[in-house]
Short mmCIF file of C-alpha atoms in Angstrom, two decimals:
data_model
loop_
_atom_site.label_atom_id
_atom_site.label_comp_id
_atom_site.label_asym_id
_atom_site.label_seq_id
_atom_site.Cartn_x
_atom_site.Cartn_y
_atom_site.Cartn_z
CA UNK A 14 0.00 0.00 0.00
CA UNK A 15 1.01 3.58 -0.63
CA UNK A 16 2.91 5.08 2.29
CA UNK A 17 2.33 8.48 3.82
CA UNK A 18 5.31 10.66 3.12
CA UNK A 19 7.32 12.78 5.51
CA UNK A 20 8.94 15.71 3.78
CA UNK A 21 11.47 17.94 5.52
CA UNK A 22 11.45 21.39 4.04
CA UNK A 23 14.45 23.64 3.84
CA UNK A 24 13.57 27.30 3.61
CA UNK A 25 16.53 28.90 1.94
CA UNK A 26 17.66 32.50 1.82
CA UNK A 27 21.00 33.66 0.42
CA UNK A 28 22.14 30.06 0.16
CA UNK A 29 21.49 29.29 3.83
CA UNK A 30 18.70 27.41 5.53
CA UNK A 31 16.42 29.60 7.59
CA UNK A 32 13.09 29.19 9.28
CA UNK A 33 10.93 32.03 10.38
CA UNK A 34 8.18 32.51 12.87
CA UNK A 35 5.19 33.43 10.70
CA UNK A 36 7.59 34.16 7.83
CA UNK A 37 9.49 36.96 9.60
CA UNK A 38 12.35 36.92 12.13
CA UNK A 39 14.54 34.48 10.27
CA UNK A 40 17.08 32.33 12.08
CA UNK A 41 20.06 30.64 10.45
CA UNK A 42 20.11 26.86 10.57
CA UNK A 43 22.82 25.69 8.24
CA UNK A 44 24.04 24.64 4.87
CA UNK A 45 21.24 23.38 2.62
CA UNK A 46 23.23 20.70 0.78
CA UNK A 47 24.52 19.19 4.01
CA UNK A 48 21.08 19.34 5.62
CA UNK A 49 19.45 17.70 2.62
CA UNK A 50 21.99 14.88 2.73
CA UNK A 51 21.37 14.32 6.45
CA UNK A 52 17.62 14.15 5.81
CA UNK A 53 17.97 11.84 2.86
CA UNK A 54 20.24 9.47 4.82
CA UNK A 55 17.84 9.71 7.75
CA UNK A 56 14.88 8.38 5.79
CA UNK A 57 13.20 11.48 4.36
CA UNK A 58 10.71 10.44 1.68
CA UNK A 59 11.35 13.60 -0.29
CA UNK A 60 13.27 16.81 0.18
CA UNK A 61 11.73 20.22 -0.38
CA UNK A 62 13.60 23.48 -0.92
CA UNK A 63 11.71 26.72 -0.76
CA UNK A 64 13.52 29.87 -1.74
CA UNK A 65 11.37 31.96 0.53
CA UNK A 66 12.35 35.39 -0.61
CA UNK A 67 12.64 34.79 -4.34
CA UNK A 68 9.13 35.81 -5.16
CA UNK A 69 9.35 39.03 -3.23
CA UNK A 70 12.75 40.18 -4.32
CA UNK A 71 12.49 38.93 -7.89
CA UNK A 72 15.35 36.52 -7.65
CA UNK A 73 15.85 33.26 -9.38
CA UNK A 74 16.04 30.19 -7.22
CA UNK A 75 19.25 28.68 -6.09
CA UNK A 76 20.16 26.55 -9.04
CA UNK A 77 23.60 25.75 -7.70
CA UNK A 78 22.31 24.36 -4.40
CA UNK A 79 19.84 22.20 -6.30
CA UNK A 80 22.61 20.91 -8.55
CA UNK A 81 24.85 19.95 -5.63
CA UNK A 82 22.01 18.39 -3.65
CA UNK A 83 20.73 16.35 -6.58
CA UNK A 84 24.12 14.70 -6.96
CA UNK A 85 24.01 13.43 -3.38
CA UNK A 86 20.35 12.79 -2.65
CA UNK A 87 18.56 10.00 -4.44
CA UNK A 88 15.06 10.72 -3.23
CA UNK A 89 12.70 13.18 -4.95
CA UNK A 90 13.61 16.82 -4.71
CA UNK A 91 11.01 19.58 -4.96
CA UNK A 92 12.01 23.19 -5.40
CA UNK A 93 9.85 26.26 -5.06
CA UNK A 94 10.15 29.99 -4.67
CA UNK A 95 10.08 32.45 -7.52
CA UNK A 96 9.00 29.93 -10.14
CA UNK A 97 7.35 32.21 -12.67
CA UNK A 98 8.29 31.10 -16.15
CA UNK A 99 8.70 27.95 -18.22
CA UNK A 100 12.39 28.81 -18.35
CA UNK A 101 12.57 28.86 -14.52
CA UNK A 102 11.13 25.34 -14.49
CA UNK A 103 13.47 24.12 -17.22
CA UNK A 104 16.48 25.49 -15.31
CA UNK A 105 15.43 23.82 -12.05
CA UNK A 106 14.70 20.47 -13.66
CA UNK A 107 17.99 20.52 -15.54
CA UNK A 108 19.77 21.26 -12.26
CA UNK A 109 18.26 18.07 -10.84
CA UNK A 110 14.93 19.00 -9.29
CA UNK A 111 12.20 16.39 -9.75
CA UNK A 112 9.30 18.70 -9.11
CA UNK A 113 8.78 22.42 -8.92
CA UNK A 114 6.36 24.19 -6.72
CA UNK A 115 4.52 27.19 -8.13
CA UNK A 116 2.89 29.71 -5.85
CA UNK A 117 2.41 33.37 -6.78
CA UNK A 118 2.63 32.72 -10.52
CA UNK A 119 -0.22 30.21 -10.31
CA UNK A 120 -2.43 32.73 -8.57
CA UNK A 121 -1.60 35.45 -11.06
CA UNK A 122 -2.22 33.24 -14.06
CA UNK A 123 -3.74 29.78 -13.79
CA UNK A 124 -2.84 29.13 -17.43
CA UNK A 125 0.76 28.97 -16.33
CA UNK A 126 -0.07 25.81 -14.37
CA UNK A 127 -1.77 24.37 -17.43
CA UNK A 128 1.10 25.24 -19.72
CA UNK A 129 3.71 23.89 -17.28
CA UNK A 130 1.91 20.60 -16.66
CA UNK A 131 1.37 20.12 -20.36
CA UNK A 132 5.02 20.72 -21.12
CA UNK A 133 6.67 18.87 -18.22
CA UNK A 134 3.91 16.51 -17.08
CA UNK A 135 1.64 16.77 -14.03
CA UNK A 136 4.07 14.61 -12.07
CA UNK A 137 6.46 17.49 -11.64
CA UNK A 138 4.06 20.37 -11.08
CA UNK A 139 3.16 21.13 -7.48
CA UNK A 140 1.03 24.16 -6.72
CA UNK A 141 1.75 25.73 -3.33
CA UNK A 142 -1.30 27.35 -1.80
CA UNK A 143 -0.81 29.66 1.17
CA UNK A 144 -4.17 30.02 2.89
CA UNK A 145 -5.42 32.06 5.80
CA UNK A 146 -8.71 31.69 7.62
CA UNK A 147 -10.94 34.71 7.01
CA UNK A 148 -14.15 33.53 8.62
CA UNK A 149 -15.80 30.33 9.83
CA UNK A 150 -15.11 27.61 7.23
CA UNK A 151 -13.62 30.09 4.82
CA UNK A 152 -10.01 30.42 3.80
CA UNK A 153 -8.39 32.84 1.40
CA UNK A 154 -5.30 32.50 -0.78
CA UNK A 155 -2.31 34.71 0.05
CA UNK A 156 0.84 35.27 -2.02
CA UNK A 157 4.35 36.67 -1.63
CA UNK A 158 5.17 34.67 1.48
CA UNK A 159 1.90 35.56 3.11
CA UNK A 160 2.12 39.31 2.56
CA UNK A 161 -0.49 39.77 -0.15
CA UNK A 162 -4.19 39.06 0.17
CA UNK A 163 -5.83 37.93 -3.08
CA UNK A 164 -9.53 37.64 -2.33
CA UNK A 165 -9.49 34.13 -3.87
CA UNK A 166 -11.24 31.32 -2.03
CA UNK A 167 -8.73 28.58 -1.19
CA UNK A 168 -11.10 25.67 -1.87
CA UNK A 169 -12.16 27.02 -5.25
CA UNK A 170 -8.55 27.68 -6.14
CA UNK A 171 -7.49 24.14 -5.15
CA UNK A 172 -10.13 22.70 -7.47
CA UNK A 173 -8.96 25.01 -10.21
CA UNK A 174 -5.30 23.99 -9.96
CA UNK A 175 -6.34 20.34 -10.17
CA UNK A 176 -8.38 20.99 -13.31
CA UNK A 177 -5.42 22.79 -14.81
CA UNK A 178 -3.07 19.86 -14.40
CA UNK A 179 -1.27 20.24 -11.07
CA UNK A 180 -0.03 16.88 -9.80
CA UNK A 181 -0.04 17.83 -6.13
CA UNK A 182 -1.04 20.64 -3.79
CA UNK A 183 1.30 21.91 -1.10
CA UNK A 184 -1.09 23.50 1.36
CA UNK A 185 0.30 25.90 3.96
CA UNK A 186 -1.79 27.43 6.68
CA UNK A 187 -0.52 30.97 7.15
CA UNK A 188 -2.24 31.09 10.53
CA UNK A 189 -0.27 28.11 11.77
CA UNK A 190 3.07 28.46 10.04
CA UNK A 191 5.87 28.76 12.58
CA UNK A 192 3.51 28.54 15.56
CA UNK A 193 4.06 24.83 16.43
CA UNK A 194 0.37 24.59 17.24
CA UNK A 195 -0.40 21.93 14.61
CA UNK A 196 -1.70 21.92 11.05
CA UNK A 197 -5.00 23.60 10.31
CA UNK A 198 -6.82 20.27 10.13
CA UNK A 199 -10.15 21.83 9.10
CA UNK A 200 -8.52 23.52 6.13
CA UNK A 201 -6.76 20.31 5.17
CA UNK A 202 -9.94 18.28 5.41
CA UNK A 203 -11.97 20.62 3.24
CA UNK A 204 -9.23 20.73 0.58
CA UNK A 205 -8.52 16.97 0.56
CA UNK A 206 -12.26 16.28 0.35
CA UNK A 207 -12.78 18.60 -2.59
CA UNK A 208 -9.82 17.48 -4.73
CA UNK A 209 -8.59 14.17 -6.12
CA UNK A 210 -4.86 14.88 -6.21
CA UNK A 211 -2.46 14.34 -3.31
CA UNK A 212 -2.25 17.16 -0.77
CA UNK A 213 0.87 17.88 1.27
CA UNK A 214 0.13 19.42 4.66
CA UNK A 215 2.31 22.30 5.77
CA UNK A 216 2.53 24.92 8.47
CA UNK A 217 2.41 24.48 12.21
CA UNK A 218 4.02 21.19 13.22
CA UNK A 219 5.24 21.22 16.80
CA UNK A 220 4.74 17.64 17.98
CA UNK A 221 4.68 14.20 16.39
CA UNK A 222 0.94 14.05 17.02
CA UNK A 223 0.50 16.88 14.57
CA UNK A 224 1.76 14.61 11.78
CA UNK A 225 -0.84 12.05 12.81
CA UNK A 226 -3.59 14.67 12.75
CA UNK A 227 -2.54 15.95 9.32
CA UNK A 228 -2.69 12.47 7.80
CA UNK A 229 -5.52 10.82 9.67
CA UNK A 230 -7.83 13.75 10.44
CA UNK A 231 -6.84 16.06 7.59
CA UNK A 232 -6.52 13.42 4.87
CA UNK A 233 -3.08 14.59 3.72
CA UNK A 234 -0.99 12.22 1.58
CA UNK A 235 2.20 13.76 2.87
CA UNK A 236 3.28 15.94 5.77
CA UNK A 237 5.86 18.65 5.51
CA UNK A 238 7.81 20.23 8.33
CA UNK A 239 10.82 22.43 8.77
CA UNK A 240 11.87 23.63 12.20
CA UNK A 241 10.84 20.49 14.10
CA UNK A 242 13.51 18.63 12.15
CA UNK A 243 16.30 21.05 11.68
CA UNK A 244 16.59 22.33 15.17
CA UNK A 245 17.01 18.67 16.08
CA UNK A 246 13.88 18.32 18.21
CA UNK A 247 12.94 15.16 16.34
CA UNK A 248 14.60 12.92 13.82
CA UNK A 249 12.69 11.79 10.75
CA UNK A 250 13.07 8.21 11.92
CA UNK A 251 11.40 9.06 15.24
CA UNK A 252 8.49 10.65 13.44
CA UNK A 253 8.10 7.55 11.27
CA UNK A 254 8.34 5.15 14.17
CA UNK A 255 5.76 7.17 16.06
CA UNK A 256 3.32 7.13 13.13
CA UNK A 257 3.92 3.44 12.58
CA UNK A 258 3.13 2.75 16.23
CA UNK A 259 -0.21 4.48 15.67
CA UNK A 260 -0.96 2.34 12.61
CA UNK A 261 -0.21 5.02 10.04
CA UNK A 262 1.70 3.37 7.22
CA UNK A 263 5.07 4.90 6.48
CA UNK A 264 8.25 3.76 4.77
CA UNK A 265 10.52 2.53 7.54
CA UNK B 29 31.25 -1.28 -21.14
CA UNK B 30 29.32 1.49 -22.88
CA UNK B 31 25.95 2.39 -21.42
CA UNK B 32 23.67 4.93 -23.04
CA UNK B 33 20.86 6.91 -21.46
CA UNK B 34 18.64 7.88 -24.37
CA UNK B 35 18.10 11.62 -24.32
CA UNK B 36 15.21 12.25 -26.68
CA UNK B 37 14.14 15.60 -25.26
CA UNK B 38 11.22 14.25 -23.34
CA UNK B 39 10.94 15.36 -19.78
CA UNK B 40 13.40 15.66 -17.02
CA UNK B 41 16.17 13.08 -17.04
CA UNK B 42 18.60 14.82 -14.68
CA UNK B 43 17.81 12.42 -11.84
CA UNK B 44 18.34 9.40 -14.09
CA UNK B 45 21.70 10.83 -15.13
CA UNK B 46 22.70 11.64 -11.53
CA UNK B 47 21.85 8.20 -10.16
CA UNK B 48 23.41 6.23 -12.99
CA UNK B 49 26.51 8.43 -12.79
CA UNK B 50 26.75 7.69 -9.06
CA UNK B 51 26.48 3.93 -9.55
CA UNK B 52 28.57 3.80 -12.73
CA UNK B 53 31.47 5.74 -11.16
CA UNK B 54 34.69 4.36 -12.62
CA UNK B 55 32.98 1.13 -13.68
CA UNK B 56 31.22 1.85 -16.93
CA UNK B 57 31.35 4.50 -19.58
CA UNK B 58 28.06 6.38 -19.45
CA UNK B 59 26.75 8.44 -22.37
CA UNK B 60 23.66 10.62 -22.52
CA UNK B 61 22.67 10.98 -26.14
CA UNK B 62 20.18 10.41 -28.93
CA UNK B 63 22.98 9.83 -31.45
CA UNK B 64 21.86 6.78 -33.40
CA UNK B 65 25.44 5.59 -34.07
CA UNK B 66 26.33 5.73 -30.40
CA UNK B 67 23.20 3.79 -29.57
CA UNK B 68 24.18 1.13 -32.09
CA UNK B 69 27.57 0.66 -30.45
CA UNK B 70 26.21 0.59 -26.87
CA UNK B 71 26.23 -2.48 -24.69
CA UNK B 72 23.24 -1.39 -22.63
CA UNK B 73 20.52 1.20 -22.95
CA UNK B 74 18.34 3.06 -20.50
CA UNK B 75 15.13 4.47 -21.93
CA UNK B 76 13.67 7.01 -19.50
CA UNK B 77 10.36 8.76 -20.02
CA UNK B 78 8.41 11.52 -18.33
CA UNK B 79 5.31 13.38 -19.28
CA UNK B 80 2.60 11.72 -21.33
CA UNK B 81 2.78 8.52 -23.36
CA UNK B 82 1.78 10.50 -26.41
CA UNK B 83 4.46 13.16 -26.03
CA UNK B 84 7.19 10.58 -25.31
CA UNK B 85 6.31 8.50 -28.39
CA UNK B 86 6.15 11.72 -30.40
CA UNK B 87 9.60 12.77 -29.22
CA UNK B 88 11.10 9.35 -29.99
CA UNK B 89 9.63 9.44 -33.49
CA UNK B 90 10.86 12.95 -34.13
CA UNK B 91 14.49 11.83 -34.03
CA UNK B 92 15.38 10.30 -37.36
CA UNK B 93 16.27 6.62 -37.15
CA UNK B 94 16.02 6.42 -33.35
CA UNK B 95 13.10 4.01 -33.09
CA UNK B 96 14.70 1.66 -35.65
CA UNK B 97 18.04 1.81 -33.86
CA UNK B 98 16.36 0.95 -30.53
CA UNK B 99 14.45 -1.89 -32.14
CA UNK B 100 17.64 -3.32 -33.68
CA UNK B 101 19.33 -3.04 -30.31
CA UNK B 102 16.61 -4.55 -28.17
CA UNK B 103 14.65 -6.86 -30.44
CA UNK B 104 17.03 -7.97 -33.21
CA UNK B 105 20.30 -8.00 -31.25
CA UNK B 106 18.67 -8.75 -27.88
CA UNK B 107 20.92 -6.48 -25.87
CA UNK B 108 19.84 -5.32 -22.38
CA UNK B 109 17.50 -2.35 -22.28
CA UNK B 110 15.85 -0.83 -19.23
CA UNK B 111 12.74 1.30 -19.64
CA UNK B 112 11.77 3.55 -16.75
CA UNK B 113 8.23 4.88 -16.17
CA UNK B 114 6.90 5.98 -19.58
CA UNK B 115 10.04 4.32 -20.98
CA UNK B 116 8.53 1.01 -19.84
CA UNK B 117 5.02 1.96 -20.92
CA UNK B 118 6.23 2.55 -24.47
CA UNK B 119 7.16 -1.17 -24.78
CA UNK B 120 3.41 -1.72 -25.27
CA UNK B 121 1.31 -1.77 -28.45
CA UNK B 122 -0.90 1.13 -27.54
CA UNK B 123 -1.41 3.87 -24.96
CA UNK B 124 -4.49 5.92 -24.12
CA UNK B 125 -3.03 9.02 -22.45
CA UNK B 126 -4.26 12.24 -24.13
CA UNK B 127 -5.30 10.23 -27.19
CA UNK B 128 -4.83 6.74 -28.59
CA UNK B 129 -1.16 6.41 -29.50
CA UNK B 130 0.81 3.52 -30.93
CA UNK B 131 3.65 2.27 -28.76
CA UNK B 132 6.83 0.46 -29.76
CA UNK B 133 5.07 -2.91 -29.79
CA UNK B 134 7.88 -4.83 -28.06
CA UNK B 135 5.72 -6.43 -25.37
CA UNK B 136 2.07 -7.03 -26.27
CA UNK B 137 -0.32 -5.03 -24.14
CA UNK B 138 -1.82 -1.63 -23.49
CA UNK B 139 -1.34 1.38 -21.22
CA UNK B 140 -4.50 2.70 -19.57
CA UNK B 141 -5.43 5.03 -16.76
CA UNK B 142 -5.38 3.55 -13.27
CA UNK B 143 -8.93 2.92 -12.05
CA UNK B 144 -9.28 5.36 -9.14
CA UNK B 145 -12.55 3.72 -8.03
CA UNK B 146 -14.59 6.90 -8.26
CA UNK B 147 -12.09 9.09 -6.50
CA UNK B 148 -11.29 6.65 -3.71
CA UNK B 149 -7.68 6.65 -4.83
CA UNK B 150 -5.91 9.90 -5.59
CA UNK B 151 -4.15 10.22 -8.91
CA UNK B 152 -1.31 10.56 -9.73
CA UNK B 153 -0.14 7.60 -7.65
CA UNK B 154 2.67 9.53 -5.98
CA UNK B 155 5.00 8.27 -3.31
CA UNK B 156 6.59 5.17 -1.85
CA UNK B 157 4.89 1.85 -2.32
CA UNK B 158 5.93 -1.73 -1.72
CA UNK B 159 6.70 -4.03 -4.59
CA UNK B 160 5.47 -7.62 -4.67
CA UNK B 161 8.00 -9.63 -6.57
CA UNK B 162 6.22 -12.05 -8.92
CA UNK B 163 9.16 -13.82 -10.45
CA UNK B 164 12.89 -13.87 -10.24
CA UNK B 165 14.32 -10.99 -12.17
CA UNK B 166 17.99 -10.25 -12.73
CA UNK B 167 17.53 -6.64 -11.70
CA UNK B 168 16.04 -7.73 -8.36
CA UNK B 169 19.16 -9.53 -7.22
CA UNK B 170 19.52 -8.87 -3.44
CA UNK B 171 16.31 -6.82 -3.44
CA UNK B 172 13.95 -7.97 -0.74
CA UNK B 173 10.32 -8.58 -1.47
CA UNK B 174 8.16 -5.68 -0.20
CA UNK B 175 10.95 -3.18 -0.73
CA UNK B 176 9.76 0.41 -1.10
CA UNK B 177 10.08 2.17 -4.44
CA UNK B 178 9.14 5.68 -5.50
CA UNK B 179 6.22 6.00 -7.92
CA UNK B 180 4.69 8.88 -9.79
CA UNK B 181 2.21 7.99 -12.52
CA UNK B 182 -1.47 7.88 -13.44
CA UNK B 183 -1.30 5.21 -16.15
CA UNK B 184 -0.42 1.53 -15.92
CA UNK B 185 0.97 -1.04 -18.34
CA UNK B 186 -1.26 -4.09 -18.77
CA UNK B 187 0.66 -6.80 -20.64
CA UNK B 188 -1.22 -9.57 -22.43
CA UNK B 189 1.21 -12.25 -21.36
CA UNK B 190 1.27 -12.13 -17.57
CA UNK B 191 4.49 -14.13 -17.43
CA UNK B 192 6.48 -11.01 -18.28
CA UNK B 193 5.42 -9.41 -14.98
CA UNK B 194 8.27 -9.42 -12.47
CA UNK B 195 6.63 -7.24 -9.80
CA UNK B 196 3.32 -5.60 -8.94
CA UNK B 197 2.33 -2.94 -6.46
CA UNK B 198 -0.94 -2.42 -4.67
CA UNK B 199 -2.80 0.77 -5.51
CA UNK B 200 -6.51 0.39 -6.21
CA UNK B 201 -5.57 -2.91 -7.85
CA UNK B 202 -2.42 -4.93 -8.48
CA UNK B 203 -0.52 -2.58 -10.76
CA UNK B 204 2.25 -3.99 -12.90
CA UNK B 205 5.38 -2.21 -11.72
CA UNK B 206 8.18 -4.24 -13.27
CA UNK B 207 8.58 -6.50 -16.27
CA UNK B 208 11.29 -8.73 -17.61
CA UNK B 209 11.13 -10.37 -21.01
CA UNK B 210 14.41 -11.84 -22.19
CA UNK B 211 16.74 -8.85 -22.46
CA UNK B 212 14.00 -6.27 -21.89
CA UNK B 213 13.57 -4.78 -18.43
CA UNK B 214 11.13 -2.16 -17.31
CA UNK B 215 10.14 -0.45 -14.07
CA UNK B 216 7.08 1.72 -13.56
CA UNK B 217 8.70 3.08 -10.40
CA UNK B 218 11.75 5.30 -10.44
CA UNK B 219 14.85 3.41 -9.28
CA UNK B 220 16.79 6.65 -9.67
CA UNK B 221 14.65 8.23 -6.94
CA UNK B 222 14.25 5.17 -4.73
CA UNK B 223 17.13 5.72 -2.36
CA UNK B 224 19.61 2.89 -1.74
CA UNK B 225 17.31 0.10 -2.95
CA UNK B 226 16.79 1.96 -6.20
CA UNK B 227 20.53 2.42 -6.67
CA UNK B 228 20.91 -1.34 -6.10
CA UNK B 229 18.52 -2.04 -8.98
CA UNK B 230 20.57 0.28 -11.18
CA UNK B 231 23.72 -1.53 -10.06
CA UNK B 232 22.13 -4.89 -10.90
CA UNK B 233 21.27 -3.67 -14.38
CA UNK B 234 24.75 -2.30 -14.97
CA UNK B 235 26.27 -5.59 -13.80
CA UNK B 236 24.21 -7.78 -16.18
#
């Protein structure tokens, strides 16, 4: 049976791994290539790099880091941040990324998702949706690392990205990101129920139970986390053993 | 030994190149090319494939003489060839992704969309799944049954002759995930992305 994936995410700025509290106040937590290798050796099911400032400061993603990482890590590598053009995707894939994650550009122009999935295949197109709760049972899409409000309903947008060929959705709760208070399970549930593509849960992991909630209660196919892993609170293996002990199937 | 990864401008083959380069280090001479003459003089071939069945077949056909050279290599001369993902799917007679498209016709069968049982199973089938080894295959040497491999696909190869099936995986039904027919090998999963077990499969192929 298909296993639930655990994906450590490396938020990268200026070639270094950082992780913010609600996307501000960045701390430095190391060299991305080295970190990725540690995760891959430690049983990570995939590795995710997010160039968190690229979209805001109009910078291209860190091709060189991707190239070095891809030569040492033989698990899937997803790269996001500032992916705006077909050329951006080509460059990342040639550097060794297996998937790219599109955020702001998908919101600006849904046809970009369509064009990208047609050209490269749905298997490598992930759409990252940053959502914030605006009222009871209503979430809105935000862009630019959570700075810009779009007025777009997150559920409607998730359905739209599926129709346009996205292979996966990386769903981040902006309310929970960096808070360690757990994924927004309600948001996850409503998105996983209204789409038929895998959803990766992101934003808010503080305990191993949060992974369980994301998968079992939220219906996520994969769970993503950053700080819980790279400040050494938990090892990926511990997270997997914990989930396994609670009858959640993982790759051990 | 000369091993060629066929680069026919279809999808992302960086990971295939990286993993084979890692395993081949100092042991075999690895080429990434669509040069028909180089393919003819190869000892082994890897046929990757990403994107749709239709676009991969289209790309293969767009390179003059490539399909014939591959056929000579694999069918006439019976030299080892490994198809990965859509590379395996193209062994079939026909595929139904986007529109009905003729395959290479090397192993009788068709490629159809995985039955998601009315949305019960998400597609694409993405992630790590266990393989159930169905018969001894040279590329599974020292690979344990129920090993995890990385998958990403929405279509499955259904061969007519079930004896070619070397492994299946469970996702909505028993999906064919590896075949072996004489010198032809194929994996629906991505050995190049399947961590150490995947690299072992690559090593087994290179050691044939």
